[in-house]
PDB file of C-alpha atoms in Angstrom:
ATOM      1  CA  MET A  11     118.303  96.831 187.402  1.00  0.00           C
ATOM      2  CA  PHE A  12     114.673  96.023 186.248  1.00  0.00           C
ATOM      3  CA  LYS A  13     116.226  92.562 185.562  1.00  0.00           C
ATOM      4  CA  GLN A  14     117.940  93.212 188.882  1.00  0.00           C
ATOM      5  CA  LEU A  15     114.711  93.882 190.910  1.00  0.00           C
ATOM      6  CA  THR A  16     112.275  91.143 188.902  1.00  0.00           C
ATOM      7  CA  ASN A  17     115.206  88.449 190.167  1.00  0.00           C
ATOM      8  CA  PHE A  18     115.071  90.209 194.076  1.00  0.00           C
ATOM      9  CA  LEU A  19     111.108  89.589 193.567  1.00  0.00           C
ATOM     10  CA  GLY A  20     111.429  86.694 192.376  1.00  0.00           C
ATOM     11  CA  LEU A  21     113.706  85.000 195.591  1.00  0.00           C
ATOM     12  CA  SER A  22     111.181  87.126 197.189  1.00  0.00           C
ATOM     13  CA  LEU A  23     108.186  85.142 196.356  1.00  0.00           C
ATOM     14  CA  LEU A  24     109.611  81.654 196.687  1.00  0.00           C
ATOM     15  CA  PHE A  25     111.144  82.043 200.469  1.00  0.00           C
ATOM     16  CA  ALA A  26     108.102  83.388 201.273  1.00  0.00           C
ATOM     17  CA  THR A  27     106.045  80.369 200.002  1.00  0.00           C
ATOM     18  CA  ALA A  28     108.398  78.042 201.455  1.00  0.00           C
ATOM     19  CA  LEU A  29     108.654  79.240 204.448  1.00  0.00           C
ATOM     20  CA  THR A  30     104.211  79.963 204.327  1.00  0.00           C
ATOM     21  CA  GLY A  31     103.672  76.706 202.478  1.00  0.00           C
ATOM     22  CA  ARG A  32     100.363  78.632 201.543  1.00  0.00           C
ATOM     23  CA  VAL A  33      99.881  79.236 197.595  1.00  0.00           C
ATOM     24  CA  THR A  34      96.681  81.687 196.902  1.00  0.00           C
ATOM     25  CA  ASN A  35      95.057  82.405 192.917  1.00  0.00           C
ATOM     26  CA  GLU A  36      97.333  86.186 193.680  1.00  0.00           C
ATOM     27  CA  ASP A  37     100.314  83.083 193.831  1.00  0.00           C
ATOM     28  CA  LEU A  38      99.016  81.935 190.538  1.00  0.00           C
ATOM     29  CA  ASN A  39      98.747  85.037 188.627  1.00  0.00           C
ATOM     30  CA  ASP A  40     101.525  86.542 189.547  1.00  0.00           C
ATOM     31  CA  LEU A  41     103.883  83.302 188.657  1.00  0.00           C
ATOM     32  CA  ILE A  42     102.287  83.408 184.988  1.00  0.00           C
ATOM     33  CA  ILE A  43     103.000  86.864 185.270  1.00  0.00           C
ATOM     34  CA  ARG A  44     107.158  86.323 185.486  1.00  0.00           C
ATOM     35  CA  TYR A  45     107.192  82.824 183.609  1.00  0.00           C
ATOM     36  CA  GLN A  46     105.647  85.301 180.966  1.00  0.00           C
ATOM     37  CA  SER A  47     108.226  87.797 181.117  1.00  0.00           C
ATOM     38  CA  ALA A  48     111.394  85.014 181.384  1.00  0.00           C
ATOM     39  CA  ARG A  49     110.490  83.355 178.275  1.00  0.00           C
ATOM     40  CA  GLY A  50     111.951  87.197 176.402  1.00  0.00           C
ATOM     41  CA  GLU A  51     111.650  90.687 176.287  1.00  0.00           C
ATOM     42  CA  TYR A  52     108.757  92.208 175.880  1.00  0.00           C
ATOM     43  CA  ALA A  53     109.036  94.206 172.778  1.00  0.00           C
ATOM     44  CA  SER A  54     110.706  90.886 170.667  1.00  0.00           C
ATOM     45  CA  LEU A  55     107.673  89.083 171.874  1.00  0.00           C
ATOM     46  CA  ARG A  56     105.098  91.465 170.959  1.00  0.00           C
ATOM     47  CA  ASN A  57     105.894  91.726 167.152  1.00  0.00           C
ATOM     48  CA  LEU A  58     106.887  88.278 166.964  1.00  0.00           C
ATOM     49  CA  LYS A  59     103.847  87.125 164.135  1.00  0.00           C
ATOM     50  CA  SER A  60     105.422  83.647 163.476  1.00  0.00           C
ATOM     51  CA  ILE A  61     108.928  81.410 164.642  1.00  0.00           C
ATOM     52  CA  GLY A  62     110.387  78.577 163.235  1.00  0.00           C
ATOM     53  CA  ILE A  63     112.249  75.786 164.837  1.00  0.00           C
ATOM     54  CA  GLU A  64     114.406  74.103 163.057  1.00  0.00           C
ATOM     55  CA  GLY A  65     116.647  70.402 164.440  1.00  0.00           C
ATOM     56  CA  GLU A  66     116.726  66.750 165.209  1.00  0.00           C
ATOM     57  CA  THR A  67     115.526  64.570 167.260  1.00  0.00           C
ATOM     58  CA  ILE A  68     117.330  60.908 168.625  1.00  0.00           C
ATOM     59  CA  GLN A  69     115.003  57.626 169.092  1.00  0.00           C
ATOM     60  CA  GLY A  70     116.224  54.696 169.771  1.00  0.00           C
ATOM     61  CA  ASN A  71     118.631  54.144 166.895  1.00  0.00           C
ATOM     62  CA  LEU A  72     116.950  56.459 164.802  1.00  0.00           C
ATOM     63  CA  THR A  73     117.777  60.321 163.454  1.00  0.00           C
ATOM     64  CA  PHE A  74     114.922  62.430 162.851  1.00  0.00           C
ATOM     65  CA  THR A  75     115.496  66.136 161.644  1.00  0.00           C
ATOM     66  CA  TYR A  76     112.582  68.571 161.934  1.00  0.00           C
ATOM     67  CA  LYS A  77     111.215  72.250 161.419  1.00  0.00           C
ATOM     68  CA  LEU A  78     108.272  73.584 163.513  1.00  0.00           C
ATOM     69  CA  ASN A  79     106.558  76.888 162.105  1.00  0.00           C
ATOM     70  CA  GLN A  80     104.313  78.823 163.803  1.00  0.00           C
ATOM     71  CA  ARG A  81     102.128  81.697 163.007  1.00  0.00           C
ATOM     72  CA  ASP A  82     100.860  84.333 165.986  1.00  0.00           C
ATOM     73  CA  SER A  83      96.929  83.244 164.550  1.00  0.00           C
ATOM     74  CA  GLY A  84      97.517  79.758 166.131  1.00  0.00           C
ATOM     75  CA  GLU A  85      98.623  77.907 162.639  1.00  0.00           C
ATOM     76  CA  ILE A  86     101.249  75.036 162.749  1.00  0.00           C
ATOM     77  CA  ARG A  87     103.287  73.319 160.720  1.00  0.00           C
ATOM     78  CA  TYR A  88     105.488  70.547 161.908  1.00  0.00           C
ATOM     79  CA  GLU A  89     107.489  68.181 159.448  1.00  0.00           C
ATOM     80  CA  VAL A  90     109.931  65.476 160.463  1.00  0.00           C
ATOM     81  CA  SER A  91     112.313  63.815 158.270  1.00  0.00           C
ATOM     82  CA  CYS A  92     114.191  60.173 158.108  1.00  0.00           C
ATOM     83  CA  ASP A  93     115.821  58.406 155.161  1.00  0.00           C
ATOM     84  CA  GLY A  94     115.145  60.457 152.464  1.00  0.00           C
ATOM     85  CA  GLU A  95     110.739  60.702 153.918  1.00  0.00           C
ATOM     86  CA  SER A  96     109.057  63.115 155.312  1.00  0.00           C
ATOM     87  CA  VAL A  97     105.610  63.488 156.886  1.00  0.00           C
ATOM     88  CA  ILE A  98     104.262  66.864 157.382  1.00  0.00           C
ATOM     89  CA  GLN A  99     101.416  67.500 159.336  1.00  0.00           C
ATOM     90  CA  VAL A 100      99.487  70.952 159.942  1.00  0.00           C
ATOM     91  CA  PHE A 101      96.715  72.797 161.986  1.00  0.00           C
ATOM     92  CA  ASP A 102      94.961  75.170 159.797  1.00  0.00           C
ATOM     93  CA  GLY A 103      92.933  77.382 163.068  1.00  0.00           C
ATOM     94  CA  SER A 104      90.357  74.994 162.385  1.00  0.00           C
ATOM     95  CA  LYS A 105      91.139  71.183 161.455  1.00  0.00           C
ATOM     96  CA  ALA A 106      95.003  69.389 161.572  1.00  0.00           C
ATOM     97  CA  TRP A 107      96.310  66.953 158.883  1.00  0.00           C
ATOM     98  CA  ARG A 108      98.695  64.978 158.293  1.00  0.00           C
ATOM     99  CA  TRP A 109     100.527  63.230 155.401  1.00  0.00           C
ATOM    100  CA  VAL A 110     103.336  62.229 154.022  1.00  0.00           C
ATOM    101  CA  ALA A 111     105.401  64.736 151.922  1.00  0.00           C
ATOM    102  CA  GLY A 112     105.565  64.310 147.514  1.00  0.00           C
ATOM    103  CA  ASN A 113     102.555  60.974 147.460  1.00  0.00           C
ATOM    104  CA  PRO A 114      99.761  62.293 146.845  1.00  0.00           C
ATOM    105  CA  GLU A 115      98.352  58.807 145.973  1.00  0.00           C
ATOM    106  CA  LYS A 116      98.575  58.006 149.883  1.00  0.00           C
ATOM    107  CA  GLY A 117      96.088  61.021 150.462  1.00  0.00           C
ATOM    108  CA  ALA A 118      96.031  63.105 153.739  1.00  0.00           C
ATOM    109  CA  ARG A 119      94.433  62.236 156.829  1.00  0.00           C
ATOM    110  CA  GLU A 120      92.621  64.337 159.630  1.00  0.00           C
ATOM    111  CA  LEU A 121      93.459  64.034 163.206  1.00  0.00           C
ATOM    112  CA  ASP A 122      91.212  62.981 165.200  1.00  0.00           C
ATOM    113  CA  PRO A 123      89.692  65.475 168.109  1.00  0.00           C
ATOM    114  CA  LYS A 124      92.276  63.586 171.047  1.00  0.00           C
ATOM    115  CA  ALA A 125      95.274  63.801 168.599  1.00  0.00           C
ATOM    116  CA  LEU A 126      94.695  67.058 167.511  1.00  0.00           C
ATOM    117  CA  ARG A 127      94.601  68.242 170.817  1.00  0.00           C
ATOM    118  CA  PHE A 128      97.616  66.821 171.636  1.00  0.00           C
ATOM    119  CA  PHE A 129      99.259  68.574 168.407  1.00  0.00           C
ATOM    120  CA  ARG A 130      98.588  71.589 169.878  1.00  0.00           C
ATOM    121  CA  ILE A 131      99.934  71.073 172.907  1.00  0.00           C
ATOM    122  CA  MET A 132     102.662  70.146 172.402  1.00  0.00           C
ATOM    123  CA  ASN A 133     103.658  71.861 169.070  1.00  0.00           C
ATOM    124  CA  SER A 134     102.835  75.498 169.715  1.00  0.00           C
ATOM    125  CA  TYR A 135     104.905  78.107 170.968  1.00  0.00           C
ATOM    126  CA  LEU A 136     101.769  79.792 172.643  1.00  0.00           C
ATOM    127  CA  THR A 137     101.754  77.448 175.464  1.00  0.00           C
ATOM    128  CA  PRO A 138      98.402  76.551 177.669  1.00  0.00           C
ATOM    129  CA  LEU A 139     100.027  78.409 180.496  1.00  0.00           C
ATOM    130  CA  ASP A 140     100.072  81.780 178.320  1.00  0.00           C
ATOM    131  CA  LYS A 141      96.577  81.597 178.178  1.00  0.00           C
ATOM    132  CA  PRO A 142      95.010  79.081 180.071  1.00  0.00           C
ATOM    133  CA  PHE A 143      91.683  79.263 179.299  1.00  0.00           C
ATOM    134  CA  ALA A 144      92.246  79.477 175.381  1.00  0.00           C
ATOM    135  CA  TYR A 145      92.922  75.999 175.357  1.00  0.00           C
ATOM    136  CA  GLY A 146      89.570  74.520 178.388  1.00  0.00           C
ATOM    137  CA  PHE A 147      92.076  74.660 181.222  1.00  0.00           C
ATOM    138  CA  ARG A 148      92.037  75.133 184.449  1.00  0.00           C
ATOM    139  CA  ALA A 149      95.133  76.496 186.429  1.00  0.00           C
ATOM    140  CA  GLU A 150      96.256  75.597 189.854  1.00  0.00           C
ATOM    141  CA  LEU A 151      99.574  76.235 191.982  1.00  0.00           C
ATOM    142  CA  LEU A 152      99.706  73.060 193.349  1.00  0.00           C
ATOM    143  CA  GLY A 153     103.246  74.411 195.513  1.00  0.00           C
ATOM    144  CA  LEU A 154     106.901  74.850 195.842  1.00  0.00           C
ATOM    145  CA  GLU A 155     108.214  71.430 195.311  1.00  0.00           C
ATOM    146  CA  MET A 156     112.444  71.319 197.320  1.00  0.00           C
ATOM    147  CA  PRO A 157     114.787  69.632 196.368  1.00  0.00           C
ATOM    148  CA  GLU A 158     116.382  67.246 197.922  1.00  0.00           C
ATOM    149  CA  ALA A 159     119.234  67.892 200.449  1.00  0.00           C
ATOM    150  CA  GLY A 160     122.738  67.409 198.417  1.00  0.00           C
ATOM    151  CA  SER A 161     121.236  67.918 194.784  1.00  0.00           C
ATOM    152  CA  GLU A 162     121.920  69.536 192.081  1.00  0.00           C
ATOM    153  CA  ASP A 163     117.947  71.225 191.409  1.00  0.00           C
ATOM    154  CA  GLN A 164     116.330  73.471 192.280  1.00  0.00           C
ATOM    155  CA  ALA A 165     113.108  73.941 193.531  1.00  0.00           C
ATOM    156  CA  GLU A 166     109.924  74.247 191.010  1.00  0.00           C
ATOM    157  CA  TYR A 167     107.034  75.462 191.145  1.00  0.00           C
ATOM    158  CA  HIS A 168     103.930  72.920 190.281  1.00  0.00           C
ATOM    159  CA  ILE A 169     101.438  74.547 187.788  1.00  0.00           C
ATOM    160  CA  ARG A 170      98.619  71.667 187.163  1.00  0.00           C
ATOM    161  CA  LEU A 171      95.868  72.471 184.668  1.00  0.00           C
ATOM    162  CA  THR A 172      92.433  70.339 184.180  1.00  0.00           C
ATOM    163  CA  ASN A 173      90.251  70.540 181.627  1.00  0.00           C
ATOM    164  CA  PRO A 174      87.334  68.931 182.754  1.00  0.00           C
ATOM    165  CA  ARG A 175      85.557  68.350 179.372  1.00  0.00           C
ATOM    166  CA  GLU A 176      88.120  66.924 177.424  1.00  0.00           C
ATOM    167  CA  GLY A 177      89.460  64.759 180.964  1.00  0.00           C
ATOM    168  CA  ASP A 178      92.793  65.908 180.178  1.00  0.00           C
ATOM    169  CA  ILE A 179      96.101  66.691 182.819  1.00  0.00           C
ATOM    170  CA  LEU A 180      99.336  68.946 181.936  1.00  0.00           C
ATOM    171  CA  ASP A 181     101.144  69.794 184.671  1.00  0.00           C
ATOM    172  CA  ILE A 182     103.681  71.971 184.589  1.00  0.00           C
ATOM    173  CA  TRP A 183     106.741  73.167 186.849  1.00  0.00           C
ATOM    174  CA  LEU A 184     108.765  76.180 186.569  1.00  0.00           C
ATOM    175  CA  ASN A 185     112.292  76.930 187.758  1.00  0.00           C
ATOM    176  CA  GLY A 186     111.889  78.666 191.399  1.00  0.00           C
ATOM    177  CA  VAL A 187     114.433  81.518 190.219  1.00  0.00           C
ATOM    178  CA  THR A 188     113.957  82.070 186.972  1.00  0.00           C
ATOM    179  CA  PHE A 189     110.492  81.176 185.906  1.00  0.00           C
ATOM    180  CA  LEU A 190     111.225  79.306 182.813  1.00  0.00           C
ATOM    181  CA  GLU A 191     109.383  76.366 182.684  1.00  0.00           C
ATOM    182  CA  SER A 192     111.447  73.662 183.714  1.00  0.00           C
ATOM    183  CA  ARG A 193     109.863  70.253 182.864  1.00  0.00           C
ATOM    184  CA  ARG A 194     106.205  69.038 182.112  1.00  0.00           C
ATOM    185  CA  ALA A 195     104.028  66.403 181.664  1.00  0.00           C
ATOM    186  CA  TYR A 196     100.728  65.967 179.526  1.00  0.00           C
ATOM    187  CA  ARG A 197      97.972  62.903 179.844  1.00  0.00           C
ATOM    188  CA  PRO A 198      94.940  62.364 178.123  1.00  0.00           C
ATOM    189  CA  SER A 199      93.374  61.442 181.169  1.00  0.00           C
ATOM    190  CA  ALA A 200      94.139  60.878 184.389  1.00  0.00           C
ATOM    191  CA  ASP A 201      94.400  57.014 184.377  1.00  0.00           C
ATOM    192  CA  GLU A 202      97.124  56.785 182.304  1.00  0.00           C
ATOM    193  CA  LYS A 203     100.418  57.468 182.485  1.00  0.00           C
ATOM    194  CA  PRO A 204     102.114  60.959 181.530  1.00  0.00           C
ATOM    195  CA  LEU A 205     104.194  61.940 178.948  1.00  0.00           C
ATOM    196  CA  GLU A 206     107.297  63.886 180.251  1.00  0.00           C
ATOM    197  CA  PHE A 207     109.065  66.470 178.593  1.00  0.00           C
ATOM    198  CA  LEU A 208     112.770  68.086 179.994  1.00  0.00           C
ATOM    199  CA  PHE A 209     113.585  71.936 178.759  1.00  0.00           C
ATOM    200  CA  GLU A 210     117.318  72.530 179.565  1.00  0.00           C
ATOM    201  CA  ASP A 211     119.723  74.889 177.359  1.00  0.00           C
ATOM    202  CA  TYR A 212     117.659  77.934 177.655  1.00  0.00           C
ATOM    203  CA  ARG A 213     119.204  80.325 174.971  1.00  0.00           C
ATOM    204  CA  ALA A 214     118.117  84.072 174.322  1.00  0.00           C
ATOM    205  CA  VAL A 215     117.466  84.251 170.273  1.00  0.00           C
ATOM    206  CA  ARG A 216     116.781  87.634 168.743  1.00  0.00           C
ATOM    207  CA  GLY A 217     115.286  88.527 172.670  1.00  0.00           C
ATOM    208  CA  ILE A 218     112.965  85.519 173.370  1.00  0.00           C
ATOM    209  CA  ASN A 219     114.408  82.587 175.306  1.00  0.00           C
ATOM    210  CA  ILE A 220     114.042  79.238 173.705  1.00  0.00           C
ATOM    211  CA  PRO A 221     115.481  75.685 175.398  1.00  0.00           C
ATOM    212  CA  HIS A 222     117.636  74.341 172.679  1.00  0.00           C
ATOM    213  CA  ARG A 223     117.392  70.681 174.478  1.00  0.00           C
ATOM    214  CA  ILE A 224     114.345  68.755 175.409  1.00  0.00           C
ATOM    215  CA  ARG A 225     114.948  65.064 177.152  1.00  0.00           C
ATOM    216  CA  THR A 226     111.573  63.571 176.765  1.00  0.00           C
ATOM    217  CA  TYR A 227     110.082  60.511 179.114  1.00  0.00           C
ATOM    218  CA  PHE A 228     107.229  57.849 179.499  1.00  0.00           C
ATOM    219  CA  ASP A 229     107.459  55.762 182.301  1.00  0.00           C
ATOM    220  CA  ASP A 230     110.697  56.809 183.837  1.00  0.00           C
ATOM    221  CA  LYS A 231     112.304  55.752 180.918  1.00  0.00           C
ATOM    222  CA  MET A 232     114.725  58.829 178.600  1.00  0.00           C
ATOM    223  CA  ILE A 233     112.818  57.668 175.127  1.00  0.00           C
ATOM    224  CA  ALA A 234     113.939  60.618 172.883  1.00  0.00           C
ATOM    225  CA  MET A 235     116.713  63.959 173.002  1.00  0.00           C
ATOM    226  CA  THR A 236     115.764  66.516 171.173  1.00  0.00           C
ATOM    227  CA  THR A 237     118.306  69.531 169.905  1.00  0.00           C
ATOM    228  CA  VAL A 238     117.316  72.483 167.964  1.00  0.00           C
ATOM    229  CA  ARG A 239     119.848  73.945 165.385  1.00  0.00           C
ATOM    230  CA  GLU A 240     117.938  76.602 164.255  1.00  0.00           C
ATOM    231  CA  VAL A 241     115.476  79.301 165.327  1.00  0.00           C
ATOM    232  CA  ASP A 242     114.069  82.602 162.961  1.00  0.00           C
ATOM    233  CA  THR A 243     111.233  84.244 162.978  1.00  0.00           C
ATOM    234  CA  ASN A 244     108.999  87.237 161.246  1.00  0.00           C
ATOM    235  CA  GLU A 245     109.552  84.544 158.091  1.00  0.00           C
ATOM    236  CA  GLY A 246     106.561  86.396 156.530  1.00  0.00           C
ATOM    237  CA  LEU A 247     104.655  82.373 156.035  1.00  0.00           C
ATOM    238  CA  LEU A 248     101.239  82.200 153.618  1.00  0.00           C
ATOM    239  CA  SER A 249      97.983  81.100 154.505  1.00  0.00           C
ATOM    240  CA  PHE A 250      98.654  77.992 152.025  1.00  0.00           C
ATOM    241  CA  TYR A 251     101.722  76.411 154.050  1.00  0.00           C
ATOM    242  CA  PHE A 252      99.748  75.833 156.536  1.00  0.00           C
ATOM    243  CA  THR A 253      96.693  73.681 154.698  1.00  0.00           C
ATOM    244  CA  LYS A 254      96.278  70.639 153.363  1.00  0.00           C
ATOM    245  CA  PRO A 255      97.671  70.421 149.341  1.00  0.00           C
ATOM    246  CA  THR A 256      94.312  70.110 146.964  1.00  0.00           C
ATOM    247  CA  SER A 257      95.943  67.627 145.358  1.00  0.00           C
ATOM    248  CA  TYR A 258      95.980  64.892 148.570  1.00  0.00           C
ATOM    249  CA  LYS A 259      92.848  63.616 149.153  1.00  0.00           C
ATOM    250  CA  VAL A 260      91.256  62.960 152.099  1.00  0.00           C
ATOM    251  CA  VAL A 261      91.974  59.393 153.594  1.00  0.00           C
ATOM    252  CA  ASP A 262      90.931  57.182 156.681  1.00  0.00           C
ATOM    253  CA  ASN A 263      93.198  55.149 158.568  1.00  0.00           C
ATOM    254  CA  GLU A 264      92.605  52.520 156.004  1.00  0.00           C
ATOM    255  CA  GLY A 265      93.848  54.222 153.482  1.00  0.00           C
ATOM    256  CA  ASN A 266      90.772  54.600 152.019  1.00  0.00           C
TER     257      ASN A 266
END
């Protein structure tokens, strides 16, 4: 009954916005609440201490396998492998590092602030739309976008997150009925072309809705297809898993 009521209220908001063409702060707050509710069962999200996602990405003629882990305290670890080589990138809560697994002689490089920000925004399950202020974003509801006549697409709510200090822009579209994120576009600055992500094939895993297919576009061309193979939660990962190994010295981009 609760789910039916939520769906009814969602449709009411969609039709009201479509008819009036007006959006308010109350509409934005309501959308974010509905988005958070749509992501999963309350108990599952409340008890989520860590999440691990594994799958593969096809880009051009290459196929990469990946594993993404995150703790509720914010640390992130991302490992991508291809042709026997693995690159690991971690965010330990303050800094982010990248290195090649099994090659300590190559050292580890610290991500610059711009790369770190992109890494956190794109790889964190705790998205900027959950807590825009935590990323320095200001949220604005741009309105309801209706599909073209005859299209199989659905209406979408368009929310724009802007950061006056960093200058980056994140556009997020929510499905007008389910309130799940259907796509997003990220620009490091207003004068740069966006990198766009389409989220599809949502499935409930341990009470949490997760997209199992992500298509990546740049300049109107699809450049990658990512699929999810396995999802684990609450694995009990320790802090050292998200830190730079002590055997890797810090090097710059020239390897010095």
